[in-house]
Short mmCIF file of C-alpha atoms and ligand atoms in Angstrom, two decimals:
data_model
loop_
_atom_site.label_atom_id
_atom_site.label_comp_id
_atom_site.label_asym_id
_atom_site.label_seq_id
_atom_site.Cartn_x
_atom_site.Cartn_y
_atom_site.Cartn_z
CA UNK A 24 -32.73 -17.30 -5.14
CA UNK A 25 -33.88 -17.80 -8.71
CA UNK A 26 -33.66 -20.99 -10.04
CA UNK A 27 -34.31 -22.34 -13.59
CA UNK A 28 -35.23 -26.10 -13.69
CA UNK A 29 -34.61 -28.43 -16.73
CA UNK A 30 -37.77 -28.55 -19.61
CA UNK A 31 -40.03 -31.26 -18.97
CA UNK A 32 -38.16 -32.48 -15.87
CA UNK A 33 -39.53 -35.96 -14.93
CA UNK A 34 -41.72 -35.67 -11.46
CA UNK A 35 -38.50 -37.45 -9.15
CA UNK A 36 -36.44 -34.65 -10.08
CA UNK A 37 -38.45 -32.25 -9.47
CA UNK A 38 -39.05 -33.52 -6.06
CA UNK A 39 -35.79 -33.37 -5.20
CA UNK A 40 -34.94 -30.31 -5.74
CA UNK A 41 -38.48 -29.55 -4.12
CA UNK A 42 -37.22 -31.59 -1.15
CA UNK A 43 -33.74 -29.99 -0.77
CA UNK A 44 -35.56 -26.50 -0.59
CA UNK A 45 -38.17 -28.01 2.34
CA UNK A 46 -34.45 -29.39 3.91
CA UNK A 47 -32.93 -25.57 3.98
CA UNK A 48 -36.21 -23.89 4.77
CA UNK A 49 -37.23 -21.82 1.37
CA UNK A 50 -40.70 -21.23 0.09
CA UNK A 51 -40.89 -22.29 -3.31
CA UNK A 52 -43.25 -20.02 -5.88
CA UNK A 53 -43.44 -20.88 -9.57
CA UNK A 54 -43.13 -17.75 -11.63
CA UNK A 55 -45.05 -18.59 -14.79
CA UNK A 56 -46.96 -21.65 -16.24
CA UNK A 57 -44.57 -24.30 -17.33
CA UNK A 58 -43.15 -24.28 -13.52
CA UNK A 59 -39.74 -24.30 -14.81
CA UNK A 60 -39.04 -20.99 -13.03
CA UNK A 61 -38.56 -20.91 -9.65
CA UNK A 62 -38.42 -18.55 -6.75
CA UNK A 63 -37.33 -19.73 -3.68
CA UNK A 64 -37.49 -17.35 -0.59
CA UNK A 65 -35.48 -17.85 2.57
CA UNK A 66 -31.98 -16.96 4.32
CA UNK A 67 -29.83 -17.86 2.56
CA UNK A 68 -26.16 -19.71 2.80
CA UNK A 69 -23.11 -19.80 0.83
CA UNK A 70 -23.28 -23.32 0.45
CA UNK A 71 -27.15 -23.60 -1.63
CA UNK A 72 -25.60 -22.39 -4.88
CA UNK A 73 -23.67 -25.66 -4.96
CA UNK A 74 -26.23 -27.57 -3.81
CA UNK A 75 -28.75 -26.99 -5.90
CA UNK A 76 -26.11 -27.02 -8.62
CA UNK A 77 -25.51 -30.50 -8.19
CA UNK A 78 -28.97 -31.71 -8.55
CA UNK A 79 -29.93 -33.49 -11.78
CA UNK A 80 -32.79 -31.56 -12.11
CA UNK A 81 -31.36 -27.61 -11.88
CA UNK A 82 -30.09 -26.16 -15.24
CA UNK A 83 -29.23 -22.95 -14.05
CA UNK A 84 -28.91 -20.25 -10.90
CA UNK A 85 -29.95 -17.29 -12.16
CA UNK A 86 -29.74 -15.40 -9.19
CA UNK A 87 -27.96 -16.43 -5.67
CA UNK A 88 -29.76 -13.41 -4.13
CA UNK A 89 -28.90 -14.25 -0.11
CA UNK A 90 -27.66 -17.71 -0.75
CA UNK A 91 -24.07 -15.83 -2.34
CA UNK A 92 -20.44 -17.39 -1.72
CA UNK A 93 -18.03 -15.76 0.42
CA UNK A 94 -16.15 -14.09 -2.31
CA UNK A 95 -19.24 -12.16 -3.64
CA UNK A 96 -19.53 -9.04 -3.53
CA UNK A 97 -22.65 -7.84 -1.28
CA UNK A 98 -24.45 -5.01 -2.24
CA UNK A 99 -23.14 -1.76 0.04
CA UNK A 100 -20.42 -4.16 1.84
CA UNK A 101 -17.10 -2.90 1.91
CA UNK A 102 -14.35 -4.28 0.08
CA UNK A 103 -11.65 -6.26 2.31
CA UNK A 104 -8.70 -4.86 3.42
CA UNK A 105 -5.96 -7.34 3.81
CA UNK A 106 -2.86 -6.17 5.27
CA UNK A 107 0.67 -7.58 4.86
CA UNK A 108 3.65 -5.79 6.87
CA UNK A 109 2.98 -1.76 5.90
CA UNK A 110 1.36 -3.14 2.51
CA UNK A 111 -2.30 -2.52 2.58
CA UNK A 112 -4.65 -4.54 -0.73
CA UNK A 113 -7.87 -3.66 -1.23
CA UNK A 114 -10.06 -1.21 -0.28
CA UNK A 115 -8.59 2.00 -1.66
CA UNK A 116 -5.03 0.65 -0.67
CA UNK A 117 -2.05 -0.94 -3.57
CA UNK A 118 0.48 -2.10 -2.57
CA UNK A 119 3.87 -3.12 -4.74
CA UNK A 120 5.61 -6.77 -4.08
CA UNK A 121 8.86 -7.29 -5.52
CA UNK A 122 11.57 -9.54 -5.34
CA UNK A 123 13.24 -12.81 -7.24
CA UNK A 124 11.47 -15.61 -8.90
CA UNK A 125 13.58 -17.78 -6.48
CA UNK A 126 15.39 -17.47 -3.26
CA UNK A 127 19.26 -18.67 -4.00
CA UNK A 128 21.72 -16.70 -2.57
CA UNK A 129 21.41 -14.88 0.85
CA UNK A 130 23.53 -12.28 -0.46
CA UNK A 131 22.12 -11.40 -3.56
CA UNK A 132 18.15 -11.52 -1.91
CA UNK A 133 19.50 -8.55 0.81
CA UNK A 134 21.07 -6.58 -1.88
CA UNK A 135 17.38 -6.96 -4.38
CA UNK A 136 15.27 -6.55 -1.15
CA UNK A 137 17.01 -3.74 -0.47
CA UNK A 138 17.18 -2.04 -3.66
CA UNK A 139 13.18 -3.08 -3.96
CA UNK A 140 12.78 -1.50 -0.63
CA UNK A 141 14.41 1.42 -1.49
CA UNK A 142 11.99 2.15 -4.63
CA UNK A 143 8.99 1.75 -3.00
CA UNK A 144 8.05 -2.06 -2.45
CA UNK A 145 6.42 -3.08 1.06
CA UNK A 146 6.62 -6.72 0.10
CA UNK A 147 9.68 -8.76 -0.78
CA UNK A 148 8.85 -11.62 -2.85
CA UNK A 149 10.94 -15.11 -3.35
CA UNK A 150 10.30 -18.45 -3.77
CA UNK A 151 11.91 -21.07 -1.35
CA UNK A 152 10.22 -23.56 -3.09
CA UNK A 153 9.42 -23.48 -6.48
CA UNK A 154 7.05 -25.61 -8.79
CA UNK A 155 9.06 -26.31 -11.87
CA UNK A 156 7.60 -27.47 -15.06
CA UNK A 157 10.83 -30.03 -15.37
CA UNK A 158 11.76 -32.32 -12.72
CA UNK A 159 15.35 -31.25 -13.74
CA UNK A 160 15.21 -27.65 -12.98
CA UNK A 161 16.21 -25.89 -9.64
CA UNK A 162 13.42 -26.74 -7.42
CA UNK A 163 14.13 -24.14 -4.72
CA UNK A 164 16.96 -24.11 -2.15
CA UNK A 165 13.98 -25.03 0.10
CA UNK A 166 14.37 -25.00 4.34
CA UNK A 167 17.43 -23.10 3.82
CA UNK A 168 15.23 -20.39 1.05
CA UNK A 169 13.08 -19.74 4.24
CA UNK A 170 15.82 -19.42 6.69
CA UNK A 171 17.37 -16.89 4.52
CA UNK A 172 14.01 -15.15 3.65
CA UNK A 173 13.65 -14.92 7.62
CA UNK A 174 17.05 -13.14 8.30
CA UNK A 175 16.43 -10.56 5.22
CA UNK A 176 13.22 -9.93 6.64
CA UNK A 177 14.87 -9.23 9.64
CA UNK A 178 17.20 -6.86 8.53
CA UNK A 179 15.40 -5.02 6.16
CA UNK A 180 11.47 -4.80 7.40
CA UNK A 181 9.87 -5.77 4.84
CA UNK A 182 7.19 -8.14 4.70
CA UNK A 183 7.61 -11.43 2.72
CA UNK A 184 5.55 -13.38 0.31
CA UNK A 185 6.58 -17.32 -0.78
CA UNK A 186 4.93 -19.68 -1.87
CA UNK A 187 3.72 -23.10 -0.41
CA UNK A 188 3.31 -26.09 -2.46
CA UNK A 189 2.87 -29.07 -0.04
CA UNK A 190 0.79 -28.82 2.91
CA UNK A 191 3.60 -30.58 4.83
CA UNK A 192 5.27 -27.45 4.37
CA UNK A 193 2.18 -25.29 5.74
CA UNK A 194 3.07 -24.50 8.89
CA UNK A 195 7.34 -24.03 8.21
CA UNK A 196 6.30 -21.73 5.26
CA UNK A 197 3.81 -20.07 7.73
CA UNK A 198 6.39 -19.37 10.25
CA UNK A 199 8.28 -16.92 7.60
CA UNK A 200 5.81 -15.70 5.12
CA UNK A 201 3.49 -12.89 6.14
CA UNK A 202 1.81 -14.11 2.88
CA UNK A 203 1.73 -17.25 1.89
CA UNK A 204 1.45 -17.63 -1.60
CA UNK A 205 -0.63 -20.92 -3.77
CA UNK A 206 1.09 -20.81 -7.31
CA UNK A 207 -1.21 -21.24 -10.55
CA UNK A 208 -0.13 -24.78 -10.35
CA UNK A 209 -2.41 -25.40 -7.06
CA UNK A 210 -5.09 -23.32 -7.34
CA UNK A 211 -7.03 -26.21 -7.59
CA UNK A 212 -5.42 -27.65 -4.79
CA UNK A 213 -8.50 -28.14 -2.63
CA UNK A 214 -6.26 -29.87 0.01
CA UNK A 215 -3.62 -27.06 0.15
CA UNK A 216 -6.46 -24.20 0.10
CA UNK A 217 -8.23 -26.12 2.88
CA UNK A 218 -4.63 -26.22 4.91
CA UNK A 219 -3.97 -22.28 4.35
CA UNK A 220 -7.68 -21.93 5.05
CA UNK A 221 -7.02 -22.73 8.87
CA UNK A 222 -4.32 -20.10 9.36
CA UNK A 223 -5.16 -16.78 10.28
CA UNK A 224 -2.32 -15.61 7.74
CA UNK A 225 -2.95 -13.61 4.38
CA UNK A 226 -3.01 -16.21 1.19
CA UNK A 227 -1.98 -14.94 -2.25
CA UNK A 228 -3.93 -16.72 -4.60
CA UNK A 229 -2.64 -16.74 -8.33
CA UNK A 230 -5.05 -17.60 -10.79
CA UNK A 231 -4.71 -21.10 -12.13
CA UNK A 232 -3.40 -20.49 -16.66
CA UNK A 233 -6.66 -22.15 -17.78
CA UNK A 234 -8.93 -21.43 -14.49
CA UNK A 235 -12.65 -19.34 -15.07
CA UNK A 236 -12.88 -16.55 -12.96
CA UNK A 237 -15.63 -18.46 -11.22
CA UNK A 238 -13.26 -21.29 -10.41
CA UNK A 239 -10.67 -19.01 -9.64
CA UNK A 240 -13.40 -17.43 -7.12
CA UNK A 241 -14.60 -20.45 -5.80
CA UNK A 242 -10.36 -21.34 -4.92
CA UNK A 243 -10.44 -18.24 -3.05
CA UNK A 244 -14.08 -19.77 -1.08
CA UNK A 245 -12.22 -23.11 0.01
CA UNK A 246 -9.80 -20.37 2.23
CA UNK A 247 -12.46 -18.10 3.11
CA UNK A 248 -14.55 -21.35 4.07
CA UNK A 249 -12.09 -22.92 6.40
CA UNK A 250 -12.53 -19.08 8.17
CA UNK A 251 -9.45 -17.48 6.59
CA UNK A 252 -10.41 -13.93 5.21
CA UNK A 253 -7.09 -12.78 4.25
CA UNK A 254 -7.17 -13.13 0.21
CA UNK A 255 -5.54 -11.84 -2.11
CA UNK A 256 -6.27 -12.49 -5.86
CA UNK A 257 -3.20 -12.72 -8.46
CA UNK A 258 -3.96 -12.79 -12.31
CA UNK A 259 -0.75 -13.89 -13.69
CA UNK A 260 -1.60 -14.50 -17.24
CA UNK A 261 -3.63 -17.44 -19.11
CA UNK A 262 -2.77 -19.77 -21.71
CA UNK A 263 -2.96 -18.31 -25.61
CA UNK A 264 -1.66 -19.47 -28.62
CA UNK A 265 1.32 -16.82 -29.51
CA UNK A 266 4.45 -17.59 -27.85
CA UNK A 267 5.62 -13.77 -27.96
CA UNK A 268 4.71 -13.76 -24.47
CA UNK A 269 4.46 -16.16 -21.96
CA UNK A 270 1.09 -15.69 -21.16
CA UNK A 271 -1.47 -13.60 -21.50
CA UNK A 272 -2.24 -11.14 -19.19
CA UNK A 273 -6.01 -10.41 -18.72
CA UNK A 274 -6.29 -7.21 -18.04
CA UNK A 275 -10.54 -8.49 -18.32
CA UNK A 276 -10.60 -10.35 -15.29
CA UNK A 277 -8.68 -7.72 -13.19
CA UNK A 278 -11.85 -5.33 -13.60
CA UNK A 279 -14.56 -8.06 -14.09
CA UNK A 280 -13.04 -9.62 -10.61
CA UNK A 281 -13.27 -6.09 -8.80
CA UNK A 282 -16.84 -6.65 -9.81
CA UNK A 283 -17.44 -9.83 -8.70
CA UNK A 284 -15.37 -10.28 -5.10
CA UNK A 285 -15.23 -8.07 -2.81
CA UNK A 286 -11.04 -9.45 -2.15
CA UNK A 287 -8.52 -7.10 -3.54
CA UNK A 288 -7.25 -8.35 -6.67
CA UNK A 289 -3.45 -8.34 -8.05
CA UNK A 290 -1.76 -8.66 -11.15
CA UNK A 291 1.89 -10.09 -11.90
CA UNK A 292 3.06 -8.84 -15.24
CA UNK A 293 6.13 -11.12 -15.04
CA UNK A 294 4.90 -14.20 -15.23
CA UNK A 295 2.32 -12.78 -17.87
CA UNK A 296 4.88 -11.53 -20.00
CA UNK A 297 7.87 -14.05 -19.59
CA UNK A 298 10.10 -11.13 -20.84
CA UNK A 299 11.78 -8.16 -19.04
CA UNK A 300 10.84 -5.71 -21.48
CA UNK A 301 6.98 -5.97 -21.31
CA UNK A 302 7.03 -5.97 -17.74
CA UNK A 303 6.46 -2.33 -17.20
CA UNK A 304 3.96 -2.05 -20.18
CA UNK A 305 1.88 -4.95 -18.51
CA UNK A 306 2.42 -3.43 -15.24
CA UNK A 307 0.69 -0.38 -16.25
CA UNK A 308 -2.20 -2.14 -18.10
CA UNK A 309 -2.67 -4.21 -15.00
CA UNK A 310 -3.09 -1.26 -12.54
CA UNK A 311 -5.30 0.60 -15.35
CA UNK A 312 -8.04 -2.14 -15.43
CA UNK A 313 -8.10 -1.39 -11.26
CA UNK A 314 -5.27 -3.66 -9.87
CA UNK A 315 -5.06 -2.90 -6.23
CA UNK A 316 -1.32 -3.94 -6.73
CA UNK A 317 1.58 -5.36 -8.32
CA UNK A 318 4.12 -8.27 -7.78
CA UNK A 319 7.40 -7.81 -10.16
CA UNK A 320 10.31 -10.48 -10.48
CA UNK A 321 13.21 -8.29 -10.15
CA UNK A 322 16.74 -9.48 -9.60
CA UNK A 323 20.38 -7.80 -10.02
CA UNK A 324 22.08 -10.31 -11.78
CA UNK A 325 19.50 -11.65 -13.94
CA UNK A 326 21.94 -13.79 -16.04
CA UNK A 327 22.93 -15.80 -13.12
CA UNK A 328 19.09 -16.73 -12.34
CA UNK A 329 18.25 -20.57 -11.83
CA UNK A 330 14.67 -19.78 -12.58
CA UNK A 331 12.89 -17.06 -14.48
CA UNK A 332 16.66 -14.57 -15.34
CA UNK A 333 14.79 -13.56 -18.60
CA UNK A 334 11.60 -11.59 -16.64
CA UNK A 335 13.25 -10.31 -14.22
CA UNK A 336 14.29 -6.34 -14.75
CA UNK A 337 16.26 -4.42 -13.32
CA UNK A 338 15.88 -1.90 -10.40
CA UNK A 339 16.09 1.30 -12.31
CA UNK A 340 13.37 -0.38 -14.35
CA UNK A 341 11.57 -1.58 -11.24
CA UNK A 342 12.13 2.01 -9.68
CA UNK A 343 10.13 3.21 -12.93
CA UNK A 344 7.39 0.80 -12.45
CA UNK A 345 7.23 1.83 -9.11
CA UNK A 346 6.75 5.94 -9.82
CA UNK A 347 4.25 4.28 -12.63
CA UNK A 348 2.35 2.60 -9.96
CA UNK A 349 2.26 5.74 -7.56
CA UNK A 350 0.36 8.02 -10.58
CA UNK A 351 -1.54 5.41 -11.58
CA UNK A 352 -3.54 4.51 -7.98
CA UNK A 353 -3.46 8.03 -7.88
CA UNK A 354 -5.55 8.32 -10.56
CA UNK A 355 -7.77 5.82 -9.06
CA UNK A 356 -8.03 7.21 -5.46
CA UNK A 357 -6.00 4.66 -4.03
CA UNK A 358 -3.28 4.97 -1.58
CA UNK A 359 0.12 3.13 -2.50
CA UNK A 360 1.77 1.80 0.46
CA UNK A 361 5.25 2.86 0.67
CA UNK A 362 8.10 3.21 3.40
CA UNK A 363 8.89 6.25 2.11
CA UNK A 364 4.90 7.24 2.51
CA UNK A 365 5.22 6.11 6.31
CA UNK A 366 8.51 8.21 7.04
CA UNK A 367 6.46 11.59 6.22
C1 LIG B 2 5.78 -17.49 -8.90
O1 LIG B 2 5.16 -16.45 -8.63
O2 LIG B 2 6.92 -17.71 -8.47
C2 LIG B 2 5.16 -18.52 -9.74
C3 LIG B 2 5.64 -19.77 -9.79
O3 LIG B 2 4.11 -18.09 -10.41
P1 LIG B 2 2.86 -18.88 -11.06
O4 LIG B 2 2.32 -19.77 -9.99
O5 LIG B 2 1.95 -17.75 -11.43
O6 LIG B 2 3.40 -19.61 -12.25
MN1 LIG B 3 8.89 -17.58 -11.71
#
């Protein structure tokens, strides 16, 4: 590890971060004069960084060298594979998730997961609960969203993704999801991450709208901590200033997060876009940049939505995004996980 300490650090500081490198067995070398450059040679745990971050006395880590978080990439490690139902992340494997912003009526979700499934999706998305910006809105039709989620997964095989908001609800939500999402609204939720940490379940994690990708890393190291290593990372759009689209999609992070973590990274272009008619254009951009999958809002009816109608597109559109996201992993040597693919 390669540390940088503060100029003209008074001598207590400097003991203790001399002391905390004695207490996890590193040999300290000072690399030039001034001493504020230090080398500090040992095994190694995800937990230093922090550690030495914390201290008074450290300005910087310049290097993590053995001491790297979970979520790094290692040099000549493979990337993680984390599989969901028939869809494959990660690893040289996309996968497509589709489905309603909300779960509301068991009829409608069989007739989109079935159309979805039909196009290509592996995943069938749907939230049974659903973190609403109003108190007022729908918040999600709840036990009854998972219940139905359960029987359409049932009857149509595909997997399904919802999302978790309470970790009251961790282990009912676990019962039904084969991926359990935590929304943009928790991704700080150390608590929650912690709860879906002790599951052995995949976690979609969406990228919180004003979150760094090193906080949105260090989300995904709370789950991998607690010994869960099935992540998946969402970008879903940040906060900007133009209200022409919801958010904005950052198509930057997708590849500079394929370079960081070694967890297969997603985008969802509806949420970024807030609009139906961007979805496939932000789609595209997403998988470009080296998405290893998308996750659409799509619904039939989209003017009888409670949450979201004004994203969601249609299945002939979602059937184009679909051949779109086929070429495009192509392109990239990746596999797209299909039905259709498995029937062959
Ligand atoms: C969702 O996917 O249903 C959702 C609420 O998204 P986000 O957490 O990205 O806002
Ligand atoms: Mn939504």
């Amino acid at each position: 590890m390669l540390v940088r300490l503060r100029k003209n650090l008074p001598e207590p500081e400097r003991a203790a971060v001399l002391a905390l490198a004695r207490e996890l067995g590193y040999a300290v070398r000072a690399l030039e004069p001034q001493r504020e450059l230090l080398e500090l040679s040992g095994r190694g745990a995800p937990d230093h960084r922090s550690r030495f971050e914390d201290l008074v006395g450290i300005e910087a880590i310049l290097d993590a060298g053995e001491a790297r978080e979970r979520f790094q990439r290692a040099p000549g490690a493979p990337d993680t594979l984390v599989q969901v139902g028939e869809g494959r992340f990660g690893a040289g494997h996309a996968t497509v998730i589709a489905g309603p912003c909300a779960v509301e009526d068991e009829a409608r979700l069989l007739e989109i997961a079935r159309g979805v499934r039909a196009h290509g999706a592996t995943v069938l998305r749907g939230g049974a609960y659903k973190p609403r910006t109003s108190p007022y809105s729908f918040q999600g039709s709840r036990e009854r969203g998972l219940e139905m989620l359960a029987r359409v997964k049932l009857q149509t095989g595909l997997a399904v993704v919802t999302e978790v908001l309470d970790t009251r609800d961790v282990d009912a939500v676990a019962e039904v999801a084969d991926l359990i999402q935590v929304g943009s609204r928790n991704m700080a939720n150390s608590a929650l991450l912690a709860e879906v940490g002790r599951l052995r379940k995949p976690v979609l994690l969406k990228r919180g709208f004003s979150a760094t990708l090193r906080e949105f890393c260090l989300a995904a190291e709370y789950v991998l901590a607690g010994g869960n290593p099935h992540v998946v990372l969402c970008e879903r759009g940040i906060r900007g200033f133009d209200p022409s689209t919801r958010n904005v999609l950052d198509v930057g992070a997708v590849a500079a997060l394929k370079r960081m973590t070694h967890l297969p990274v997603i985008v969802d272009p509806s949420h970024a876009a807030g609009r139906a008619d961007l979805v496939r254009a932000l789609a595209r951009a997403g998988l470009a940049a080296g998405a290893d999958g998308i996750m659409v809002d799509v619904h039939t009816a989209p003017s009888e939505a409670h949450c979201d109608g004004h994203q969601a597109i249609s299945l002939e559109e979602f059937a184009r995004i679909s051949a779109d996201a086929r070429a495009l992993a192509s392109l990239d040597g990746k596999r797209l996980s299909t039905f259709v693919e498995l029937a062959r």
